[in-house]
Amino acid sequence: MNNIEKKYMKSAFKCVLVACLLLHLLLSVIFAANKYVILMVWSMCSTIFYALMIIINSKEYFRVIVIAAHIEIMIFVAVNEVLFGWEYNFELYLAAAISFIFFNPFKNKKNIFIISAAEFIEFTALMIVTDYMQPIITGSDIFKSFMVYLNSLGSISYIIFGGTVSRITTERIEKSSFKVSHDELTGLYNRAYFFDRVEEELKSNPDEKYYMMCTDIGGFKLYNEMFGEKQGNEVLLAQAEMMRETSHIHGVYGRLSGDEFAMLIPEKNHHSNDMDVYFRNLEKQFSSDQYNMQVYVGLYEIKDRTEEISSICEKAHIAIDSIKDRYDMHFAVYSDDMLQERINRRKLISEFDKALENNQFCIYLQPQVDDKGVAIGAEALVRWIHPERGLVPPMEFIPVLEDTGLITKLDLYVWELAVKTLKRWKDEGKKDFYISVNVSGKDFYHTNIYKTFTELVEKYEIEPQRLKIEITETVLMNEAKSQLAVLQKLRNYGFEIEMDDFGSGYSSLNMLMDIMLDVLKIDMGFLRKTENIDRSWNIIDTVINLAKKLNMKIITEGVETEDQVNKLKSMGCGMFQGYYFSKPVPVEEFEERYL
C-alpha cells in the first residue's frame, strides 16, 4: 500500500469512528428516554470510548474497531440475558454474523479463514449456551433498537469502506494478475498465460486454420556479453513492440523465455513476406560491424487442436534448429522429417556412452603417400560400427558430438587407439610409419591437451614425431593466444603440428605468421568450389611456394585424379592424400596393403 492509499484508509477509519460515536450518542438518548438505565450507561461508555480513540489517533484502527465491536456485542448479549431473556436468540446470532461479514473484508487475507472459523465457533457457542438460560422478561423494543444500531453501524462502515477497499483491492488484484500472466520486461504474455490464451483461441474458432510462429535470436547470449544486458533488453523490447504493431492482425503473442517469442497467426492473415520485412528491419536496427544480428523464424501449421501447446511451440523451434547458424536462411517451416532428425539426434546422444564402452568406435586409416606413391603414414579417421545400423557415416554423429561437447570423449578414445596401433607397429619393427590425429576446438576447453598427448606417448613408449597433431583453423578462432602457447609447447616436446583443410575456411597470412606449423594441408575441395579453375590453381601454386619458404611440408588432400597429382608434382608438392590413392580403410586392410 502506498502513502496515498494509507492516508485515504486512515481518513476512512476516522470517519467510521466518528460514525460509531454519533450512533452511540443517539442510542444513549433513546435508552434514556425509555428509562433503560443500564443500556444508557453502556452506550455512554461506548461513546466516550470512541471519542478517546479519535483523540488518541491509534495506528491500528481496524483492530480496535473489531475488538470494540466484539466487546459491545458481548456486553449487550449479557445485558439482554439478564434484563430481557432470549426470545430473539436466533436473530441476535444472525445480527452478529452480519456484523462480522461487514468487518471481514478488512482483515488480513492470510488469516481470513482462521478468523472466520473462530468467529463462527464463537457465535455458535454463544447461541448454544444461551439456549439453556431461562428468560426472565422479553424486550422486543430494546432488541429492535439494537438491530437498528447494528445494521446502521454495518451499513455506514460498508458505505465508507466499500468504495475505498474495493478500489484498492481491485487495483491490487489487477496488478497481481498482470504479474502472473505477463512478462515483467516486455509486458507481453508470459509462457504459461500465452499457452492458455492460444488454447482458448483454438477452441473459440474451431473452423479457423492457424500457424504457430516462434522466433529466436542467433547468438543472443554473445550479444549480451558484448554490449551488456541493458542493450540486450532493448532488443527484446524492440521485438515486443514489433509484435504489438502487428496485433491487429495477430491477436495472441508472448515471450516464452529469454530471446524466444511466439505468435499465433490465423492462416488468412499469414503473410510471410510481411513478417520477414519486420524481422529484417529489427536485424538492421541492432547489427553493427562487431555483431551481425540474425533472427530465426520457425513456422508450424496446427493440424491437431488437441495437441499440447508446448508441443506445438516445440515443433516451431525444431524448424528453427534446422537453420540455426546458417547465414543464408532465416525462415523455416516445420516438417515431420525435422522431428525424425531430432529424434535420431537424441537417440544418438543417448547411445554414445554405451557405444564407447562397448568399443563400437574404431579407426580407419587413409594413407598419405610421397611423390612416388609410397605410403609414409596415415590419417586416423573415426568410424562407428553400430550393432543394428552397421557403419554410421561420420557426418551423422561428428557434428552432433561437436555441438554437445561429447567430441572430446571420442577424441581421447581415438587418440589412444592410434597410439596403441603405433606401439604395435613399433613392436613388429614397422616403426617408420606415423599416424595423424585430429584435435577439435572443444578439446582445448574440455581437456589438458599437452598433458594428454605427452602422457600417451610416454605410456606406450612412442616417439612424439610418430603421432602428428592435426588442427583446423577454426581451433584458433577463439582464445588464439592461449591455444598457440599449448601448440608451441607440444612442438617443443617433439610433436609435429599440421594445419588441416588450409584454404577451405578463413585462412589468412596472419595465421601463418602467428603460429609455427610443421605441415600445411591444402584441401583440393578448394578447386570444386569455383568455376575459375585456372585462378584457383595459381593460388594453390602460390601457397605451395609460400609454405616452402616458411620451411613447412605440404600435403594435398582430396586428390582424385592422375591429372591433379601430376599438376601438383609440377608445382613442387611431394605428399598426397585422397581417393585417387585410397579411401579410408580398416587398420587390418591398411597393414596388408602398405606394411
XYZ file of C-alpha atoms in Angstrom:
595
model
C 0.000 0.000 0.000
C 1.480 3.405 -0.997
C 1.369 6.606 1.086
C -1.733 7.978 -0.678
C -3.650 4.763 -0.019
C -2.528 4.736 3.618
C -3.682 8.338 4.046
C -7.040 7.549 2.445
C -7.560 4.483 4.640
C -6.606 6.445 7.746
C -9.226 9.079 6.962
C -11.816 6.381 6.278
C -11.208 4.729 9.657
C -11.574 8.068 11.396
C -14.930 8.549 9.672
C -16.063 5.148 10.959
C -15.012 6.064 14.483
C -16.940 9.344 14.260
C -19.993 7.498 12.890
C -19.813 4.979 15.754
C -19.530 7.812 18.273
C -22.606 9.570 16.864
C -24.616 6.335 16.765
C -23.823 5.555 20.404
C -24.683 9.119 21.379
C -28.049 8.718 19.634
C -28.632 5.352 21.371
C -27.805 6.941 24.750
C -30.593 9.471 24.157
C -33.040 6.718 23.078
C -32.200 4.497 26.081
C -32.504 7.473 28.456
C -35.939 8.407 27.038
C -37.135 4.803 27.587
C -35.554 4.726 31.081
C -33.235 1.813 30.283
C -30.519 2.963 32.656
C -28.091 0.055 32.197
C -28.194 0.323 28.420
C -27.871 4.103 28.618
C -24.736 3.762 30.775
C -23.310 1.134 28.404
C -23.969 3.339 25.371
C -22.456 6.422 27.062
C -19.328 4.432 27.934
C -19.041 3.345 24.304
C -19.434 6.983 23.215
C -16.572 8.008 25.496
C -14.510 5.047 24.194
C -14.873 6.126 20.549
C -14.137 9.737 21.450
C -10.891 8.623 23.107
C -9.967 6.564 20.030
C -10.401 9.595 17.771
C -8.241 11.732 20.078
C -5.539 9.084 20.577
C -5.250 8.642 16.747
C -4.177 4.975 17.036
C -2.385 3.373 14.051
C -4.312 0.124 14.444
C -7.782 1.460 13.672
C -9.185 -1.710 12.281
C -8.078 -3.941 15.125
C -9.501 -1.500 17.642
C -12.841 -1.265 15.837
C -13.185 -5.042 15.548
C -12.259 -5.580 19.205
C -14.603 -2.796 20.274
C -17.443 -4.288 18.232
C -16.901 -7.708 19.822
C -16.830 -6.233 23.323
C -20.017 -4.303 22.643
C -21.820 -7.388 21.327
C -20.727 -9.475 24.326
C -21.817 -6.777 26.787
C -25.121 -6.330 25.022
C -25.761 -10.094 24.972
C -25.075 -10.284 28.713
C -27.341 -7.298 29.450
C -30.041 -8.676 27.198
C -29.894 -12.040 29.021
C -30.225 -10.501 32.446
C -32.909 -7.956 31.588
C -34.944 -9.338 28.721
C -34.281 -13.059 28.205
C -33.550 -14.854 24.927
C -36.659 -14.672 22.844
C -34.608 -13.285 19.941
C -31.800 -15.823 20.237
C -31.580 -16.706 16.506
C -31.994 -13.118 15.343
C -29.192 -11.988 17.656
C -26.856 -14.644 16.252
C -27.744 -13.589 12.705
C -27.113 -9.941 13.537
C -23.683 -10.809 14.907
C -22.891 -12.794 11.767
C -23.979 -9.875 9.557
C -21.795 -7.578 11.573
C -18.830 -9.909 11.070
C -19.470 -10.047 7.308
C -19.160 -6.259 7.135
C -15.911 -6.267 9.070
C -14.413 -9.344 7.448
C -13.035 -7.714 4.234
C -10.701 -5.530 6.294
C -8.912 -8.458 7.898
C -5.577 -9.846 6.818
C -6.048 -12.128 3.764
C -3.644 -14.716 5.110
C -5.640 -15.109 8.312
C -9.143 -14.773 6.905
C -10.052 -18.461 7.069
C -8.727 -18.878 10.603
C -10.576 -15.758 11.768
C -13.779 -16.811 10.016
C -13.672 -20.202 11.689
C -13.034 -18.600 15.081
C -15.954 -16.172 14.609
C -18.292 -18.973 13.592
C -17.352 -21.097 16.611
C -17.612 -18.078 18.943
C -21.119 -17.060 17.922
C -22.374 -20.634 17.620
C -21.145 -21.415 21.121
C -22.773 -18.212 22.388
C -26.094 -19.209 20.869
C -25.970 -22.799 22.238
C -25.027 -21.695 25.760
C -27.731 -19.059 25.916
C -30.378 -21.626 24.897
C -30.074 -23.045 28.410
C -30.615 -19.652 30.038
C -34.084 -19.145 31.445
C -35.682 -16.000 30.061
C -36.795 -13.515 32.700
C -38.582 -10.957 30.602
C -38.742 -10.115 26.878
C -37.592 -6.892 25.375
C -38.554 -6.599 21.748
C -38.278 -2.821 21.782
C -34.747 -2.952 23.133
C -33.746 -5.642 20.611
C -35.168 -3.608 17.770
C -33.088 -0.680 18.975
C -30.035 -2.964 18.997
C -30.755 -4.171 15.461
C -31.111 -0.587 14.267
C -27.750 0.208 15.871
C -26.000 -2.858 14.496
C -27.324 -2.544 10.959
C -26.652 1.167 10.925
C -23.083 0.605 12.025
C -22.601 -2.076 9.379
C -24.188 -0.010 6.631
C -22.135 3.087 7.380
C -18.976 1.003 7.582
C -19.796 -0.535 4.218
C -20.556 2.830 2.630
C -17.343 4.409 3.921
C -15.042 1.475 3.308
C -16.739 -0.166 0.351
C -15.522 2.187 -2.365
C -12.028 2.587 -0.945
C -11.325 -1.046 -0.168
C -12.956 -2.201 -3.393
C -10.804 0.209 -5.398
C -7.581 -0.739 -3.606
C -8.380 -4.444 -3.673
C -9.262 -4.295 -7.356
C -6.034 -2.462 -8.166
C -4.026 -4.987 -6.197
C -5.773 -7.919 -7.850
C -5.192 -6.403 -11.284
C -1.507 -5.789 -10.556
C -1.090 -9.262 -9.146
C -2.949 -10.785 -12.071
C -0.793 -8.847 -14.562
C 2.407 -10.105 -12.927
C 1.131 -13.668 -13.020
C 0.101 -13.518 -16.686
C 2.601 -11.102 -18.260
C 6.328 -10.912 -18.814
C 7.851 -8.348 -16.490
C 10.298 -6.854 -19.028
C 8.249 -6.651 -22.219
C 4.682 -6.626 -20.905
C 3.740 -9.417 -23.318
C 2.010 -12.614 -22.235
C 4.366 -14.928 -20.373
C 4.810 -18.572 -21.360
C 2.053 -20.049 -19.188
C -0.587 -17.434 -19.984
C 0.305 -17.433 -23.695
C -0.357 -21.177 -23.751
C -3.728 -20.611 -22.031
C -4.731 -17.860 -24.470
C -3.715 -19.944 -27.500
C -5.797 -22.839 -26.205
C -8.795 -20.534 -25.769
C -8.332 -19.073 -29.248
C -8.191 -22.500 -30.875
C -11.314 -23.676 -29.022
C -13.228 -20.483 -29.803
C -12.557 -20.707 -33.542
C -12.784 -24.398 -34.491
C -13.151 -23.659 -38.226
C -10.195 -21.271 -38.435
C -6.773 -22.568 -39.527
C -3.758 -21.338 -37.547
C 0.026 -21.287 -37.652
C 2.343 -21.083 -34.673
C 5.321 -18.838 -35.279
C 8.326 -18.870 -32.929
C 11.438 -16.706 -33.142
C 14.956 -16.975 -31.794
C 17.866 -14.528 -31.976
C 21.092 -16.235 -33.025
C 23.944 -15.778 -30.562
C 21.913 -13.541 -28.248
C 23.963 -14.637 -25.238
C 27.080 -13.377 -27.016
C 25.285 -10.114 -27.812
C 24.558 -9.609 -24.109
C 28.176 -10.310 -23.238
C 29.459 -7.879 -25.866
C 27.080 -4.969 -25.330
C 25.626 -5.549 -21.861
C 22.290 -6.715 -20.528
C 20.722 -3.261 -20.848
C 21.328 -3.160 -24.585
C 20.157 -6.763 -24.846
C 16.897 -5.751 -23.183
C 16.489 -3.009 -25.790
C 16.499 -5.691 -28.474
C 13.818 -7.667 -26.632
C 11.695 -4.551 -26.118
C 12.014 -3.690 -29.807
C 10.787 -7.131 -30.808
C 7.928 -6.891 -28.305
C 6.917 -3.546 -29.802
C 7.048 -5.046 -33.287
C 4.596 -7.724 -32.165
C 2.273 -5.087 -30.728
C 2.313 -3.247 -34.050
C 1.018 -6.363 -35.785
C -1.538 -7.177 -33.057
C -4.402 -6.027 -35.284
C -3.512 -8.995 -37.497
C -2.153 -11.476 -34.968
C -4.016 -11.293 -31.696
C -2.125 -13.721 -29.484
C 1.596 -13.288 -28.893
C 4.029 -13.609 -25.995
C 7.567 -14.070 -24.752
C 8.316 -17.702 -23.957
C 11.760 -17.222 -22.397
C 14.984 -15.315 -22.946
C 15.042 -14.214 -26.603
C 12.285 -16.631 -27.638
C 8.950 -15.150 -28.720
C 5.831 -16.780 -30.152
C 2.746 -15.696 -32.071
C -0.469 -17.481 -33.070
C -1.337 -16.488 -36.644
C -4.641 -17.149 -38.434
C -3.982 -18.595 -41.879
C -5.946 -15.793 -43.546
C -3.547 -13.248 -42.026
C -0.364 -15.184 -42.662
C 1.919 -13.207 -44.950
C 5.480 -14.474 -44.519
C 6.926 -11.684 -46.660
C 5.466 -9.009 -44.401
C 6.800 -10.698 -41.278
C 10.184 -11.132 -42.951
C 10.345 -7.364 -43.501
C 9.680 -6.748 -39.789
C 12.441 -9.104 -38.680
C 14.963 -7.858 -41.242
C 14.342 -4.311 -40.007
C 14.958 -5.499 -36.447
C 18.254 -7.052 -37.573
C 19.355 -3.847 -39.300
C 18.473 -1.778 -36.243
C 20.816 -3.692 -33.944
C 23.516 -5.033 -36.287
C 26.943 -3.428 -36.343
C 30.484 -4.045 -37.545
C 31.048 -6.067 -34.382
C 27.868 -8.141 -34.432
C 25.603 -9.280 -37.243
C 22.205 -9.959 -35.723
C 20.232 -12.919 -37.066
C 16.562 -13.507 -36.179
C 15.457 -17.053 -36.996
C 11.773 -17.812 -37.549
C 10.107 -21.220 -37.338
C 6.556 -21.858 -38.513
C 4.279 -24.793 -37.670
C 0.851 -25.443 -39.166
C -1.523 -26.525 -36.394
C -3.443 -29.571 -37.575
C -4.295 -31.330 -34.319
C -6.034 -28.937 -31.903
C -5.819 -31.445 -29.068
C -2.024 -31.290 -29.199
C -0.334 -29.665 -26.212
C 0.548 -26.018 -26.867
C 4.062 -26.667 -25.558
C 4.441 -29.390 -28.202
C 3.178 -27.029 -30.899
C 5.789 -24.434 -29.945
C 8.478 -27.112 -29.715
C 7.833 -28.083 -33.336
C 8.185 -24.479 -34.438
C 11.525 -24.455 -32.589
C 12.557 -27.661 -34.336
C 12.142 -25.739 -37.592
C 14.398 -23.008 -36.195
C 17.046 -25.539 -35.195
C 17.184 -26.784 -38.777
C 18.535 -23.405 -39.947
C 20.429 -22.264 -36.842
C 23.913 -20.881 -37.587
C 23.112 -20.551 -41.281
C 23.526 -17.045 -42.627
C 21.695 -17.748 -45.866
C 18.389 -18.787 -44.245
C 16.153 -17.037 -41.733
C 12.828 -18.802 -42.131
C 11.837 -22.479 -41.954
C 8.537 -24.394 -41.962
C 8.284 -27.499 -39.806
C 8.133 -30.938 -41.396
C 7.986 -34.416 -39.883
C 11.458 -35.092 -41.282
C 12.803 -32.447 -38.928
C 11.197 -34.183 -35.984
C 12.669 -37.504 -37.049
C 16.080 -35.901 -37.317
C 15.669 -34.502 -33.799
C 14.666 -37.950 -32.511
C 17.650 -39.553 -34.239
C 19.938 -36.928 -32.778
C 18.724 -37.547 -29.233
C 18.906 -41.280 -29.728
C 22.470 -40.946 -30.954
C 23.443 -38.934 -27.889
C 21.797 -41.451 -25.561
C 23.635 -44.336 -27.249
C 27.050 -42.679 -27.307
C 28.420 -43.645 -23.876
C 27.367 -47.269 -24.242
C 28.884 -47.392 -27.732
C 32.162 -46.061 -26.392
C 32.118 -48.550 -23.542
C 31.421 -51.457 -25.928
C 34.193 -50.441 -28.351
C 31.794 -49.730 -31.217
C 34.104 -46.952 -32.377
C 37.225 -47.789 -34.348
C 39.725 -46.006 -36.563
C 40.073 -46.253 -40.314
C 43.348 -45.164 -41.876
C 43.701 -43.172 -45.090
C 47.258 -43.375 -46.432
C 49.448 -40.350 -47.079
C 51.885 -41.069 -49.906
C 55.017 -39.427 -51.310
C 55.568 -38.345 -54.909
C 56.447 -41.940 -55.805
C 53.131 -43.267 -54.480
C 54.703 -44.951 -51.438
C 52.748 -44.736 -48.191
C 54.701 -42.978 -45.428
C 51.909 -42.509 -42.915
C 48.163 -42.191 -42.488
C 45.405 -40.061 -41.070
C 43.216 -41.720 -38.426
C 39.517 -41.227 -39.119
C 36.898 -42.450 -36.649
C 34.110 -44.831 -37.644
C 31.088 -46.044 -35.665
C 30.212 -49.708 -36.228
C 26.664 -49.807 -34.875
C 25.316 -53.272 -33.906
C 21.999 -52.593 -35.682
C 22.698 -49.889 -38.255
C 26.122 -51.056 -39.332
C 28.618 -48.371 -40.377
C 27.296 -44.959 -39.313
C 28.547 -42.140 -41.587
C 30.800 -39.704 -39.662
C 28.739 -36.719 -40.802
C 25.794 -38.133 -38.873
C 27.486 -38.194 -35.479
C 30.560 -35.905 -35.560
C 28.552 -32.606 -35.784
C 26.194 -33.789 -33.028
C 29.083 -34.677 -30.728
C 30.725 -31.334 -31.543
C 27.552 -29.451 -30.564
C 27.117 -31.337 -27.295
C 30.788 -31.337 -26.233
C 30.935 -35.142 -26.322
C 33.526 -34.941 -29.093
C 36.329 -34.729 -26.526
C 35.441 -38.131 -25.049
C 35.541 -39.600 -28.524
C 38.808 -37.853 -29.399
C 40.508 -39.165 -26.271
C 39.393 -42.671 -27.251
C 40.624 -42.270 -30.857
C 43.996 -40.821 -29.816
C 44.661 -43.833 -27.622
C 43.633 -46.249 -30.386
C 46.103 -44.534 -32.714
C 48.910 -44.712 -30.149
C 48.196 -48.382 -29.463
C 48.448 -49.050 -33.194
C 51.789 -47.209 -33.382
C 53.019 -49.220 -30.405
C 52.114 -52.494 -32.138
C 53.840 -51.408 -35.343
C 56.919 -50.462 -33.367
C 56.984 -53.849 -31.647
C 56.684 -55.505 -35.088
C 59.606 -53.490 -36.451
C 57.470 -51.174 -38.600
C 58.384 -48.034 -36.738
C 58.843 -45.672 -39.685
C 55.144 -45.016 -40.192
C 53.282 -42.191 -38.471
C 49.586 -41.527 -37.756
C 47.928 -38.089 -37.731
C 45.029 -37.492 -35.347
C 42.513 -34.658 -35.324
C 42.041 -32.202 -32.462
C 38.732 -30.358 -32.084
C 38.471 -26.803 -30.811
C 36.311 -28.151 -27.967
C 39.231 -30.326 -26.817
C 41.159 -27.247 -25.702
C 38.358 -26.427 -23.260
C 37.493 -29.908 -22.002
C 40.895 -31.481 -21.505
C 44.557 -30.646 -20.960
C 45.885 -31.170 -24.487
C 49.548 -31.005 -23.594
C 49.296 -33.377 -20.639
C 47.121 -35.852 -22.547
C 49.432 -36.224 -25.557
C 52.659 -36.320 -23.577
C 51.281 -38.938 -21.180
C 50.055 -41.081 -24.103
C 53.420 -41.269 -25.871
C 55.230 -41.858 -22.589
C 52.802 -44.606 -21.530
C 53.188 -46.514 -24.827
C 56.834 -45.506 -25.406
C 56.204 -43.878 -28.760
C 58.372 -41.147 -30.320
C 56.220 -37.965 -30.399
C 57.048 -37.313 -34.073
C 55.166 -40.556 -34.920
C 51.927 -39.042 -33.635
C 51.115 -35.942 -35.649
C 48.529 -33.478 -34.370
C 46.084 -32.005 -36.871
C 44.152 -28.846 -36.106
C 41.787 -26.773 -38.207
C 41.962 -23.018 -38.436
C 38.659 -22.760 -36.532
C 40.521 -24.029 -33.447
C 42.306 -20.692 -33.342
C 39.240 -18.509 -33.859
C 38.723 -18.056 -30.097
C 41.355 -17.500 -27.404
C 44.072 -17.999 -30.005
C 46.853 -16.735 -27.741
C 46.444 -19.431 -25.070
C 45.942 -22.182 -27.639
C 49.017 -21.136 -29.634
C 51.021 -21.405 -26.422
C 49.815 -25.002 -25.928
C 50.680 -25.914 -29.517
C 54.157 -24.430 -29.166
C 54.750 -26.500 -26.015
C 53.759 -29.626 -27.955
C 56.189 -28.705 -30.758
C 58.946 -28.189 -28.216
C 58.212 -31.654 -26.847
C 58.671 -33.178 -30.317
C 55.184 -33.341 -31.853
C 54.549 -32.037 -35.360
C 51.556 -29.729 -35.826
C 49.558 -29.867 -39.046
C 47.078 -27.271 -40.270
C 44.207 -29.244 -41.803
C 41.946 -28.001 -44.624
C 44.025 -24.887 -45.274
C 42.212 -22.691 -47.799
C 38.742 -24.080 -47.123
C 37.713 -21.622 -44.432
C 39.071 -18.333 -43.113
C 42.801 -18.860 -43.577
C 44.905 -15.730 -43.557
C 48.555 -14.734 -43.732
C 48.269 -13.561 -40.125
C 47.626 -17.154 -39.086
C 50.770 -18.348 -40.841
C 52.704 -15.535 -39.225
C 51.432 -16.159 -35.685
C 51.692 -19.940 -35.476
C 54.731 -22.109 -36.124
C 53.381 -25.011 -38.172
C 55.216 -28.068 -39.440
C 52.779 -29.211 -42.116
C 50.235 -27.366 -44.227
C 47.419 -29.476 -45.678
C 45.747 -27.978 -48.747
C 42.185 -29.096 -49.409
C 41.572 -29.849 -53.080
C 37.886 -29.197 -52.442
C 39.011 -25.609 -52.910
C 39.020 -26.317 -56.677
C 35.481 -27.698 -56.691
C 34.038 -24.537 -55.109
C 34.768 -22.249 -58.029
C 34.291 -22.077 -61.774
C 37.574 -20.198 -62.208
C 39.857 -23.256 -62.141
C 42.946 -21.537 -63.590
C 42.853 -18.820 -60.963
C 42.457 -21.443 -58.228
C 45.462 -23.424 -59.470
C 47.521 -20.243 -59.371
C 46.539 -19.718 -55.743
C 47.495 -23.300 -54.859
C 50.856 -22.815 -56.581
C 51.433 -19.649 -54.548
C 50.535 -21.364 -51.258
C 52.936 -24.263 -52.002
C 55.797 -21.844 -52.695
C 54.960 -19.832 -49.584
C 54.989 -22.973 -47.413
C 58.385 -23.961 -48.764
C 59.827 -20.565 -47.915
C 58.454 -20.995 -44.389
C 60.120 -24.426 -44.146
C 56.759 -26.175 -43.939
C 55.869 -29.501 -45.513
C 52.893 -29.640 -47.873
C 50.245 -32.380 -48.085
C 47.485 -32.012 -50.650
C 44.353 -33.880 -49.598
C 41.260 -34.662 -51.585
C 43.278 -35.714 -54.638
C 41.031 -37.673 -57.009
C 42.676 -37.809 -60.448
C 46.041 -38.515 -62.012
C 45.999 -35.093 -63.703
C 45.731 -33.436 -60.296
C 48.666 -35.486 -58.995
C 50.862 -34.577 -61.971
C 49.995 -30.894 -61.766
C 50.686 -30.781 -58.027
C 54.029 -32.542 -58.539
C 54.994 -29.921 -61.114
C 54.288 -27.230 -58.522
C 56.584 -28.920 -56.009
C 54.079 -30.740 -53.780
C 55.567 -34.013 -52.602
C 52.861 -35.624 -50.380
C 49.306 -36.557 -51.254
C 46.136 -37.939 -49.682
C 42.886 -38.771 -51.408
C 40.636 -41.289 -53.108
C 42.970 -41.493 -56.103
C 45.292 -43.473 -53.866
C 42.866 -44.992 -51.345
C 39.744 -44.305 -49.398
C 39.951 -44.697 -45.588
C 40.224 -48.415 -44.780
C 40.220 -50.572 -41.607
C 43.580 -50.867 -39.850
C 43.940 -54.531 -40.846
C 43.438 -53.733 -44.545
C 45.873 -50.821 -44.348
C 48.523 -53.081 -42.832
C 48.022 -55.702 -45.545
C 48.443 -53.120 -48.289
C 51.219 -50.896 -47.019
C 53.198 -52.546 -44.204
